[in-house]
mmCIF file of C-alpha atoms in Angstrom:
data_model
loop_
_atom_site.group_PDB
_atom_site.id
_atom_site.type_symbol
_atom_site.label_atom_id
_atom_site.label_comp_id
_atom_site.label_asym_id
_atom_site.label_seq_id
_atom_site.Cartn_x
_atom_site.Cartn_y
_atom_site.Cartn_z
ATOM 1 C CA UNK A 1 109.295 -155.541 61.878
ATOM 2 C CA UNK A 2 106.758 -153.001 62.440
ATOM 3 C CA UNK A 3 105.649 -152.771 66.249
ATOM 4 C CA UNK A 4 102.041 -154.409 66.960
ATOM 5 C CA UNK A 5 99.356 -151.507 66.969
ATOM 6 C CA UNK A 6 98.207 -150.572 70.190
ATOM 7 C CA UNK A 7 94.879 -151.072 71.831
ATOM 8 C CA UNK A 8 92.600 -147.951 71.162
ATOM 9 C CA UNK A 9 91.116 -148.333 74.658
ATOM 10 C CA UNK A 10 94.254 -148.436 76.168
ATOM 11 C CA UNK A 11 94.596 -144.523 75.416
ATOM 12 C CA UNK A 12 91.013 -143.383 74.775
ATOM 13 C CA UNK A 13 88.265 -144.744 77.516
ATOM 14 C CA UNK A 14 85.016 -143.951 78.745
ATOM 15 C CA UNK A 15 85.652 -142.682 82.090
ATOM 16 C CA UNK A 16 82.785 -141.249 84.354
ATOM 17 C CA UNK A 17 80.361 -141.537 81.374
ATOM 18 C CA UNK A 18 82.598 -139.374 78.986
ATOM 19 C CA UNK A 19 85.474 -139.967 76.663
ATOM 20 C CA UNK A 20 88.740 -139.477 78.312
ATOM 21 C CA UNK A 21 92.092 -139.449 76.581
ATOM 22 C CA UNK A 22 94.404 -141.064 79.187
ATOM 23 C CA UNK A 23 97.989 -139.890 78.109
ATOM 24 C CA UNK A 24 96.967 -136.264 77.608
ATOM 25 C CA UNK A 25 94.796 -136.286 80.692
ATOM 26 C CA UNK A 26 91.667 -134.490 78.781
ATOM 27 C CA UNK A 27 88.229 -135.157 78.391
ATOM 28 C CA UNK A 28 85.862 -134.522 75.215
ATOM 29 C CA UNK A 29 82.752 -132.511 75.719
ATOM 30 C CA UNK A 30 82.678 -133.282 79.444
ATOM 31 C CA UNK A 31 79.253 -132.835 81.353
ATOM 32 C CA UNK A 32 80.901 -131.970 84.543
ATOM 33 C CA UNK A 33 83.582 -129.502 85.176
ATOM 34 C CA UNK A 34 87.157 -130.563 84.139
ATOM 35 C CA UNK A 35 90.473 -129.205 84.325
ATOM 36 C CA UNK A 36 91.246 -130.119 80.777
ATOM 37 C CA UNK A 37 88.297 -130.074 78.098
ATOM 38 C CA UNK A 38 88.261 -130.462 74.508
ATOM 39 C CA UNK A 39 84.988 -129.023 73.257
ATOM 40 C CA UNK A 40 83.416 -129.909 69.715
ATOM 41 C CA UNK A 41 80.714 -127.467 69.326
ATOM 42 C CA UNK A 42 78.711 -124.979 71.364
ATOM 43 C CA UNK A 43 75.296 -126.766 72.012
ATOM 44 C CA UNK A 44 74.637 -127.066 75.937
ATOM 45 C CA UNK A 45 74.867 -130.917 75.768
ATOM 46 C CA UNK A 46 78.617 -130.750 74.649
ATOM 47 C CA UNK A 47 79.790 -127.301 76.038
ATOM 48 C CA UNK A 48 79.566 -126.432 79.670
ATOM 49 C CA UNK A 49 80.911 -124.215 81.965
ATOM 50 C CA UNK A 50 83.369 -124.514 84.905
ATOM 51 C CA UNK A 51 86.441 -125.858 82.701
ATOM 52 C CA UNK A 52 89.957 -125.201 83.625
ATOM 53 C CA UNK A 53 91.479 -125.212 80.129
ATOM 54 C CA UNK A 54 89.409 -125.429 76.949
ATOM 55 C CA UNK A 55 90.564 -126.464 73.534
ATOM 56 C CA UNK A 56 87.839 -125.553 70.919
ATOM 57 C CA UNK A 57 87.566 -123.449 67.428
ATOM 58 C CA UNK A 58 87.629 -119.875 67.809
ATOM 59 C CA UNK A 59 84.035 -119.709 66.732
ATOM 60 C CA UNK A 60 82.990 -122.326 69.541
ATOM 61 C CA UNK A 61 84.932 -120.227 71.917
ATOM 62 C CA UNK A 62 83.016 -117.209 71.016
ATOM 63 C CA UNK A 63 79.741 -119.163 71.374
ATOM 64 C CA UNK A 64 80.662 -120.214 74.785
ATOM 65 C CA UNK A 65 81.306 -116.500 75.692
ATOM 66 C CA UNK A 66 78.129 -115.563 74.433
ATOM 67 C CA UNK A 67 76.526 -118.028 76.542
ATOM 68 C CA UNK A 68 78.677 -117.342 79.605
ATOM 69 C CA UNK A 69 80.175 -121.005 79.559
ATOM 70 C CA UNK A 70 83.783 -119.284 79.716
ATOM 71 C CA UNK A 71 85.031 -117.434 82.846
ATOM 72 C CA UNK A 72 87.975 -115.088 83.352
ATOM 73 C CA UNK A 73 89.723 -117.905 84.904
ATOM 74 C CA UNK A 74 89.464 -120.360 82.057
ATOM 75 C CA UNK A 75 92.620 -120.872 79.820
ATOM 76 C CA UNK A 76 91.675 -120.788 76.140
ATOM 77 C CA UNK A 77 93.405 -122.613 73.531
ATOM 78 C CA UNK A 78 91.564 -121.750 70.231
ATOM 79 C CA UNK A 79 92.574 -123.993 67.300
ATOM 80 C CA UNK A 80 91.483 -123.325 63.600
ATOM 81 C CA UNK A 81 90.633 -126.321 61.346
ATOM 82 C CA UNK A 82 93.661 -128.242 60.598
ATOM 83 C CA UNK A 83 95.972 -126.418 63.213
ATOM 84 C CA UNK A 84 97.980 -129.162 65.203
ATOM 85 C CA UNK A 85 98.684 -128.939 68.852
ATOM 86 C CA UNK A 86 100.612 -130.792 71.215
ATOM 87 C CA UNK A 87 98.341 -131.763 73.948
ATOM 88 C CA UNK A 88 101.112 -133.592 76.005
ATOM 89 C CA UNK A 89 101.810 -137.294 76.873
ATOM 90 C CA UNK A 90 102.617 -137.812 73.134
ATOM 91 C CA UNK A 91 99.029 -136.693 71.992
ATOM 92 C CA UNK A 92 98.488 -134.418 69.032
ATOM 93 C CA UNK A 93 94.999 -132.709 68.647
ATOM 94 C CA UNK A 94 93.518 -131.002 65.712
ATOM 95 C CA UNK A 95 90.047 -130.169 64.403
ATOM 96 C CA UNK A 96 88.301 -130.981 61.144
ATOM 97 C CA UNK A 97 84.886 -129.290 60.355
ATOM 98 C CA UNK A 98 81.979 -131.151 61.292
ATOM 99 C CA UNK A 99 79.318 -129.276 59.331
ATOM 100 C CA UNK A 100 76.916 -129.259 62.325
ATOM 101 C CA UNK A 101 76.880 -125.520 63.185
ATOM 102 C CA UNK A 102 79.127 -122.491 63.129
ATOM 103 C CA UNK A 103 82.571 -123.728 64.440
ATOM 104 C CA UNK A 104 81.553 -127.333 65.090
ATOM 105 C CA UNK A 105 84.491 -129.689 64.891
ATOM 106 C CA UNK A 106 85.448 -133.242 64.839
ATOM 107 C CA UNK A 107 88.161 -133.787 67.404
ATOM 108 C CA UNK A 108 91.264 -135.785 65.746
ATOM 109 C CA UNK A 109 93.439 -137.418 68.450
ATOM 110 C CA UNK A 110 96.747 -138.907 67.248
ATOM 111 C CA UNK A 111 98.845 -141.112 69.363
ATOM 112 C CA UNK A 112 101.699 -143.596 68.574
ATOM 113 C CA UNK A 113 100.647 -143.851 64.949
ATOM 114 C CA UNK A 114 96.985 -144.475 65.737
ATOM 115 C CA UNK A 115 94.162 -141.872 64.850
ATOM 116 C CA UNK A 116 90.718 -141.777 66.713
ATOM 117 C CA UNK A 117 88.261 -139.181 65.506
ATOM 118 C CA UNK A 118 85.528 -137.866 67.949
ATOM 119 C CA UNK A 119 82.931 -136.380 65.379
ATOM 120 C CA UNK A 120 80.732 -134.798 68.197
ATOM 121 C CA UNK A 121 77.387 -134.006 66.168
ATOM 122 C CA UNK A 122 77.631 -133.622 62.386
ATOM 123 C CA UNK A 123 75.772 -133.539 59.292
ATOM 124 C CA UNK A 124 76.539 -133.825 55.609
ATOM 125 C CA UNK A 125 74.041 -131.656 53.976
ATOM 126 C CA UNK A 126 74.950 -128.277 52.762
ATOM 127 C CA UNK A 127 74.719 -125.592 55.188
ATOM 128 C CA UNK A 128 75.446 -121.765 54.123
ATOM 129 C CA UNK A 129 76.228 -120.821 57.650
ATOM 130 C CA UNK A 130 79.125 -123.210 58.394
ATOM 131 C CA UNK A 131 81.987 -125.176 56.932
ATOM 132 C CA UNK A 132 81.153 -128.522 55.123
ATOM 133 C CA UNK A 133 81.853 -131.698 56.940
ATOM 134 C CA UNK A 134 85.442 -133.052 56.268
ATOM 135 C CA UNK A 135 85.942 -136.761 55.802
ATOM 136 C CA UNK A 136 88.925 -137.628 58.073
ATOM 137 C CA UNK A 137 90.529 -141.241 57.563
ATOM 138 C CA UNK A 138 91.035 -142.823 61.120
ATOM 139 C CA UNK A 139 91.323 -146.057 62.799
ATOM 140 C CA UNK A 140 88.388 -145.499 65.183
ATOM 141 C CA UNK A 141 85.451 -143.090 64.346
ATOM 142 C CA UNK A 142 83.213 -141.933 67.353
ATOM 143 C CA UNK A 143 79.874 -141.277 65.985
ATOM 144 C CA UNK A 144 76.477 -140.160 67.276
ATOM 145 C CA UNK A 145 73.370 -141.916 66.150
ATOM 146 C CA UNK A 146 70.404 -139.273 66.783
ATOM 147 C CA UNK A 147 68.865 -140.265 63.502
ATOM 148 C CA UNK A 148 70.053 -143.866 62.952
ATOM 149 C CA UNK A 149 66.977 -145.341 61.707
ATOM 150 C CA UNK A 150 66.110 -146.115 58.132
ATOM 151 C CA UNK A 151 62.916 -144.152 58.287
ATOM 152 C CA UNK A 152 65.043 -140.852 58.783
ATOM 153 C CA UNK A 153 65.741 -139.658 55.394
ATOM 154 C CA UNK A 154 66.400 -135.748 55.586
ATOM 155 C CA UNK A 155 65.292 -133.886 52.420
ATOM 156 C CA UNK A 156 66.979 -130.931 51.012
ATOM 157 C CA UNK A 157 66.515 -127.795 53.263
ATOM 158 C CA UNK A 158 65.554 -125.710 50.106
ATOM 159 C CA UNK A 159 62.521 -128.238 49.544
ATOM 160 C CA UNK A 160 61.505 -127.645 53.253
ATOM 161 C CA UNK A 161 61.935 -123.769 52.853
ATOM 162 C CA UNK A 162 59.621 -123.888 49.581
ATOM 163 C CA UNK A 163 56.971 -125.819 51.876
ATOM 164 C CA UNK A 164 57.003 -122.803 54.175
ATOM 165 C CA UNK A 165 56.809 -120.184 51.407
ATOM 166 C CA UNK A 166 53.908 -122.113 49.610
ATOM 167 C CA UNK A 167 52.018 -122.236 52.792
ATOM 168 C CA UNK A 168 52.687 -118.315 53.128
ATOM 169 C CA UNK A 169 51.063 -117.906 49.607
ATOM 170 C CA UNK A 170 48.307 -119.879 50.383
ATOM 171 C CA UNK A 171 47.509 -118.310 53.722
ATOM 172 C CA UNK A 172 48.765 -114.834 53.369
ATOM 173 C CA UNK A 173 46.724 -113.492 56.247
ATOM 174 C CA UNK A 174 48.096 -115.829 58.720
ATOM 175 C CA UNK A 175 51.230 -115.098 60.958
ATOM 176 C CA UNK A 176 53.894 -118.141 60.356
ATOM 177 C CA UNK A 177 55.579 -118.952 63.802
ATOM 178 C CA UNK A 178 58.516 -120.998 63.122
ATOM 179 C CA UNK A 179 59.930 -122.768 66.186
ATOM 180 C CA UNK A 180 63.742 -123.105 65.728
ATOM 181 C CA UNK A 181 66.819 -123.725 68.058
ATOM 182 C CA UNK A 182 68.553 -120.462 68.799
ATOM 183 C CA UNK A 183 72.045 -121.804 67.944
ATOM 184 C CA UNK A 184 72.518 -123.134 64.208
ATOM 185 C CA UNK A 185 68.771 -123.735 63.066
ATOM 186 C CA UNK A 186 67.683 -120.228 63.383
ATOM 187 C CA UNK A 187 70.461 -119.011 61.380
ATOM 188 C CA UNK A 188 70.356 -121.784 58.635
ATOM 189 C CA UNK A 189 66.689 -121.207 58.246
ATOM 190 C CA UNK A 190 66.983 -117.548 57.986
ATOM 191 C CA UNK A 191 69.823 -118.009 55.380
ATOM 192 C CA UNK A 192 68.136 -120.230 53.344
ATOM 193 C CA UNK A 193 64.961 -118.286 53.190
ATOM 194 C CA UNK A 194 66.941 -115.247 51.954
ATOM 195 C CA UNK A 195 68.577 -117.333 49.234
ATOM 196 C CA UNK A 196 65.049 -118.498 48.253
ATOM 197 C CA UNK A 197 63.902 -114.905 47.647
ATOM 198 C CA UNK A 198 62.100 -114.168 50.929
ATOM 199 C CA UNK A 199 62.440 -110.350 51.128
ATOM 200 C CA UNK A 200 60.371 -109.244 54.174
ATOM 201 C CA UNK A 201 62.071 -108.495 57.615
ATOM 202 C CA UNK A 202 62.251 -111.303 60.006
ATOM 203 C CA UNK A 203 60.879 -110.959 63.229
ATOM 204 C CA UNK A 204 62.685 -112.675 66.181
ATOM 205 C CA UNK A 205 62.167 -113.625 69.763
ATOM 206 C CA UNK A 206 64.711 -111.920 72.187
ATOM 207 C CA UNK A 207 66.070 -115.350 72.855
ATOM 208 C CA UNK A 208 67.469 -115.649 69.342
ATOM 209 C CA UNK A 209 69.128 -112.202 69.444
ATOM 210 C CA UNK A 210 72.624 -112.553 70.627
ATOM 211 C CA UNK A 211 73.385 -115.880 68.616
ATOM 212 C CA UNK A 212 72.092 -114.326 65.345
ATOM 213 C CA UNK A 213 74.533 -111.133 65.997
ATOM 214 C CA UNK A 214 77.209 -113.457 66.661
ATOM 215 C CA UNK A 215 76.726 -115.120 63.458
ATOM 216 C CA UNK A 216 76.675 -111.812 61.675
ATOM 217 C CA UNK A 217 79.977 -111.003 63.388
ATOM 218 C CA UNK A 218 81.336 -113.798 61.357
ATOM 219 C CA UNK A 219 80.197 -112.452 58.079
ATOM 220 C CA UNK A 220 76.837 -114.069 57.694
ATOM 221 C CA UNK A 221 74.080 -111.711 56.021
ATOM 222 C CA UNK A 222 70.625 -112.275 57.147
ATOM 223 C CA UNK A 223 69.157 -109.107 55.653
ATOM 224 C CA UNK A 224 66.609 -107.068 57.922
ATOM 225 C CA UNK A 225 65.301 -108.375 61.269
ATOM 226 C CA UNK A 226 63.675 -106.955 64.257
ATOM 227 C CA UNK A 227 62.830 -108.140 67.702
ATOM 228 C CA UNK A 228 59.096 -108.799 68.306
ATOM 229 C CA UNK A 229 59.546 -107.096 71.491
ATOM 230 C CA UNK A 230 60.060 -103.674 69.772
ATOM 231 C CA UNK A 231 56.896 -103.794 67.946
ATOM 232 C CA UNK A 232 53.841 -102.375 69.993
ATOM 233 C CA UNK A 233 51.113 -105.017 70.660
ATOM 234 C CA UNK A 234 48.461 -102.739 68.869
ATOM 235 C CA UNK A 235 50.381 -103.458 65.659
ATOM 236 C CA UNK A 236 49.782 -107.150 65.814
ATOM 237 C CA UNK A 237 48.408 -107.106 61.936
ATOM 238 C CA UNK A 238 51.980 -106.049 60.952
ATOM 239 C CA UNK A 239 52.989 -109.862 61.248
ATOM 240 C CA UNK A 240 50.332 -110.998 58.862
ATOM 241 C CA UNK A 241 51.843 -112.690 56.015
ATOM 242 C CA UNK A 242 55.462 -112.452 57.605
ATOM 243 C CA UNK A 243 57.754 -115.150 59.416
ATOM 244 C CA UNK A 244 58.015 -114.858 63.150
ATOM 245 C CA UNK A 245 61.113 -116.960 64.455
ATOM 246 C CA UNK A 246 61.231 -118.270 68.102
ATOM 247 C CA UNK A 247 62.411 -121.114 70.240
ATOM 248 C CA UNK A 248 59.978 -124.007 69.705
ATOM 249 C CA UNK A 249 58.737 -124.022 73.262
ATOM 250 C CA UNK A 250 57.147 -120.536 72.321
ATOM 251 C CA UNK A 251 55.064 -121.626 69.359
ATOM 252 C CA UNK A 252 51.898 -122.092 71.268
ATOM 253 C CA UNK A 253 52.458 -120.324 74.635
ATOM 254 C CA UNK A 254 51.120 -117.126 75.872
ATOM 255 C CA UNK A 255 53.607 -115.225 73.954
ATOM 256 C CA UNK A 256 52.291 -116.425 70.548
ATOM 257 C CA UNK A 257 48.979 -114.935 71.551
ATOM 258 C CA UNK A 258 50.174 -111.397 70.483
ATOM 259 C CA UNK A 259 49.973 -112.265 66.775
ATOM 260 C CA UNK A 260 47.232 -112.064 64.479
ATOM 261 C CA UNK A 261 45.797 -115.543 63.267
ATOM 262 C CA UNK A 262 49.197 -117.578 64.157
ATOM 263 C CA UNK A 263 50.176 -120.829 62.427
ATOM 264 C CA UNK A 264 52.485 -122.736 64.548
ATOM 265 C CA UNK A 265 55.353 -124.198 62.429
ATOM 266 C CA UNK A 266 58.291 -126.364 63.741
ATOM 267 C CA UNK A 267 61.666 -126.859 61.874
ATOM 268 C CA UNK A 268 63.069 -130.192 63.312
ATOM 269 C CA UNK A 269 64.372 -133.475 62.093
ATOM 270 C CA UNK A 270 61.589 -134.967 64.254
ATOM 271 C CA UNK A 271 58.838 -133.622 61.996
ATOM 272 C CA UNK A 272 59.357 -136.593 59.784
ATOM 273 C CA UNK A 273 57.416 -138.510 62.816
ATOM 274 C CA UNK A 274 53.658 -137.315 62.575
ATOM 275 C CA UNK A 275 53.423 -138.247 66.322
ATOM 276 C CA UNK A 276 56.071 -135.608 67.227
ATOM 277 C CA UNK A 277 54.465 -132.916 65.156
ATOM 278 C CA UNK A 278 51.145 -133.686 66.867
ATOM 279 C CA UNK A 279 53.326 -133.608 70.234
ATOM 280 C CA UNK A 280 54.511 -130.083 69.380
ATOM 281 C CA UNK A 281 50.967 -128.959 68.263
ATOM 282 C CA UNK A 282 52.582 -127.945 64.958
ATOM 283 C CA UNK A 283 50.209 -127.073 62.104
ATOM 284 C CA UNK A 284 53.132 -127.167 59.714
ATOM 285 C CA UNK A 285 56.147 -129.497 60.286
ATOM 286 C CA UNK A 286 59.393 -128.651 58.409
ATOM 287 C CA UNK A 287 61.870 -131.547 58.267
ATOM 288 C CA UNK A 288 65.018 -129.599 59.160
ATOM 289 C CA UNK A 289 67.961 -131.267 61.008
ATOM 290 C CA UNK A 290 71.606 -130.544 62.021
ATOM 291 C CA UNK A 291 72.340 -134.163 62.254
ATOM 292 C CA UNK A 292 73.136 -136.784 59.696
ATOM 293 C CA UNK A 293 70.457 -138.912 58.586
ATOM 294 C CA UNK A 294 70.454 -142.965 58.416
ATOM 295 C CA UNK A 295 72.262 -142.919 54.905
ATOM 296 C CA UNK A 296 74.630 -140.202 55.867
ATOM 297 C CA UNK A 297 75.521 -141.947 59.015
ATOM 298 C CA UNK A 298 76.442 -145.161 57.055
ATOM 299 C CA UNK A 299 78.138 -143.435 54.334
ATOM 300 C CA UNK A 300 80.453 -141.265 56.723
ATOM 301 C CA UNK A 301 81.461 -144.516 58.774
ATOM 302 C CA UNK A 302 82.307 -146.147 55.486
ATOM 303 C CA UNK A 303 84.175 -143.136 54.107
ATOM 304 C CA UNK A 304 86.510 -142.708 57.250
ATOM 305 C CA UNK A 305 87.692 -146.375 56.550
ATOM 306 C CA UNK A 306 87.561 -146.892 60.208
ATOM 307 C CA UNK A 307 87.679 -150.683 61.170
ATOM 308 C CA UNK A 308 86.098 -149.719 64.589
ATOM 309 C CA UNK A 309 83.368 -147.385 65.223
ATOM 310 C CA UNK A 310 82.118 -146.248 68.731
ATOM 311 C CA UNK A 311 78.462 -145.010 68.893
ATOM 312 C CA UNK A 312 77.779 -142.346 71.649
ATOM 313 C CA UNK A 313 74.019 -141.960 71.753
ATOM 314 C CA UNK A 314 70.713 -142.083 69.960
ATOM 315 C CA UNK A 315 69.427 -145.094 68.042
ATOM 316 C CA UNK A 316 72.673 -146.961 69.056
ATOM 317 C CA UNK A 317 71.530 -150.580 68.570
ATOM 318 C CA UNK A 318 70.189 -149.948 64.943
ATOM 319 C CA UNK A 319 73.502 -148.349 63.818
ATOM 320 C CA UNK A 320 75.526 -150.867 65.601
ATOM 321 C CA UNK A 321 73.837 -153.695 63.941
ATOM 322 C CA UNK A 322 73.890 -152.175 60.392
ATOM 323 C CA UNK A 323 77.761 -151.564 60.686
ATOM 324 C CA UNK A 324 78.342 -155.025 62.049
ATOM 325 C CA UNK A 325 76.553 -156.556 59.052
ATOM 326 C CA UNK A 326 79.268 -154.581 56.869
ATOM 327 C CA UNK A 327 82.073 -156.101 58.848
ATOM 328 C CA UNK A 328 82.768 -152.955 60.718
ATOM 329 C CA UNK A 329 83.606 -153.492 64.522
ATOM 330 C CA UNK A 330 81.035 -151.457 66.011
ATOM 331 C CA UNK A 331 80.095 -150.657 69.706
ATOM 332 C CA UNK A 332 77.371 -148.794 71.492
ATOM 333 C CA UNK A 333 78.440 -146.788 74.346
ATOM 334 C CA UNK A 334 75.231 -144.933 75.583
ATOM 335 C CA UNK A 335 76.961 -141.911 76.998
ATOM 336 C CA UNK A 336 75.312 -139.988 79.594
ATOM 337 C CA UNK A 337 74.231 -136.350 79.176
ATOM 338 C CA UNK A 338 73.692 -136.286 75.306
ATOM 339 C CA UNK A 339 70.383 -134.904 74.643
ATOM 340 C CA UNK A 340 68.763 -135.645 71.336
ATOM 341 C CA UNK A 341 66.453 -132.358 71.103
ATOM 342 C CA UNK A 342 69.281 -130.035 71.186
ATOM 343 C CA UNK A 343 70.141 -128.577 67.920
ATOM 344 C CA UNK A 344 68.638 -131.343 65.980
#
C-alpha cells in the first residue's frame, strides 16, 4: 500500500512573508538577508544582497554580481537548467527556464515524492534574448499574477516594434526616446529591432550600459550602440530619426531635453491601459511585457497539471476565481515585496 501523500504546506510554507522550504532551511527570493537563499532571477524584487549562500543559475549569479548583490563572503552555488542538487534535509533542487529574462528560472523542489515549482516571474511569448519557458509537471505550482485580468492580452513583440518603426517613418525628424527597464526589456527590444531591420546605432542612457554588456558577454549581438553621454550636446540633431533607449523615468525629465524634438515612448505591458500611458506622459505606448498575460497564465497552470496553485502577487483574486472554476485548488498569498512595475 502506497503511503499517504504528505501535506505540501508541511514542507513549503510562507514564513515572514516569503516562501520557506523547512526541511532544507532555505528561502525563495527572500526580501531580507538570509543565510540560505534560492534566487529565481535578477530583478530587484527577487534578488537582494546580503545572503549567506545563494543558489541561482550562472547567468543570474552574473547579474547579481553586476548589480553588487553578491559580496566576497557569499557562498555561490550556480546550477544550470536541469542540474540536480541536494539541498539537504531530503530536498532536491533544480532549475527550469522561466522565459522571463536572461538566466531566469523556475525553482523546482522535490521532497518525499512530491514536487513544488516556484515559477518566479515568467512569460510564454518568444524572446530572442533568453531560453524559452519550460513546462514542469508538478503537484503545486506557485505563480505570479501581475497581468491576471482578461483585458491583458499581450500582442507579439514584432507587432509593437513595427508600430515603433512606422512612427519613425511617419515622423523622421523626431527623436524616439523609448523607456525600457535596464534588465531584460532593453535587450529584448534592441534585439527585436535588429531582427526587424533597424540598422542605425542605438543610443543608450548610461544606466543601461553594464547589463547590455553582460548580455553581450553571453553571446547576444545588438549591433552598434553608443552612450548618449559620449555625444556632444551641440550635436543634438544627430538623434533625429534615431532610437534612444533609457529608463522609463527619463523619457520626460531634464535629461530628455538634450534631444531634438523628442517623442516619449514607453515599452510596458501596462501600455494596454490608456490611463497608464497618460500617467507616463507617453506619446507612443508599446505593449511589451516580460510577464505572462491572462491566457498564458491560465494555460500554464493547466499544463503543469498541478492540482494546487498558490498565487503570490498581482491580480490574485481574478486568477484564483478563474482557476477554482476549473476545479483547481487555487489560493492567493499576497506575498510582500513583489513589485508589479519591475521588469514588466
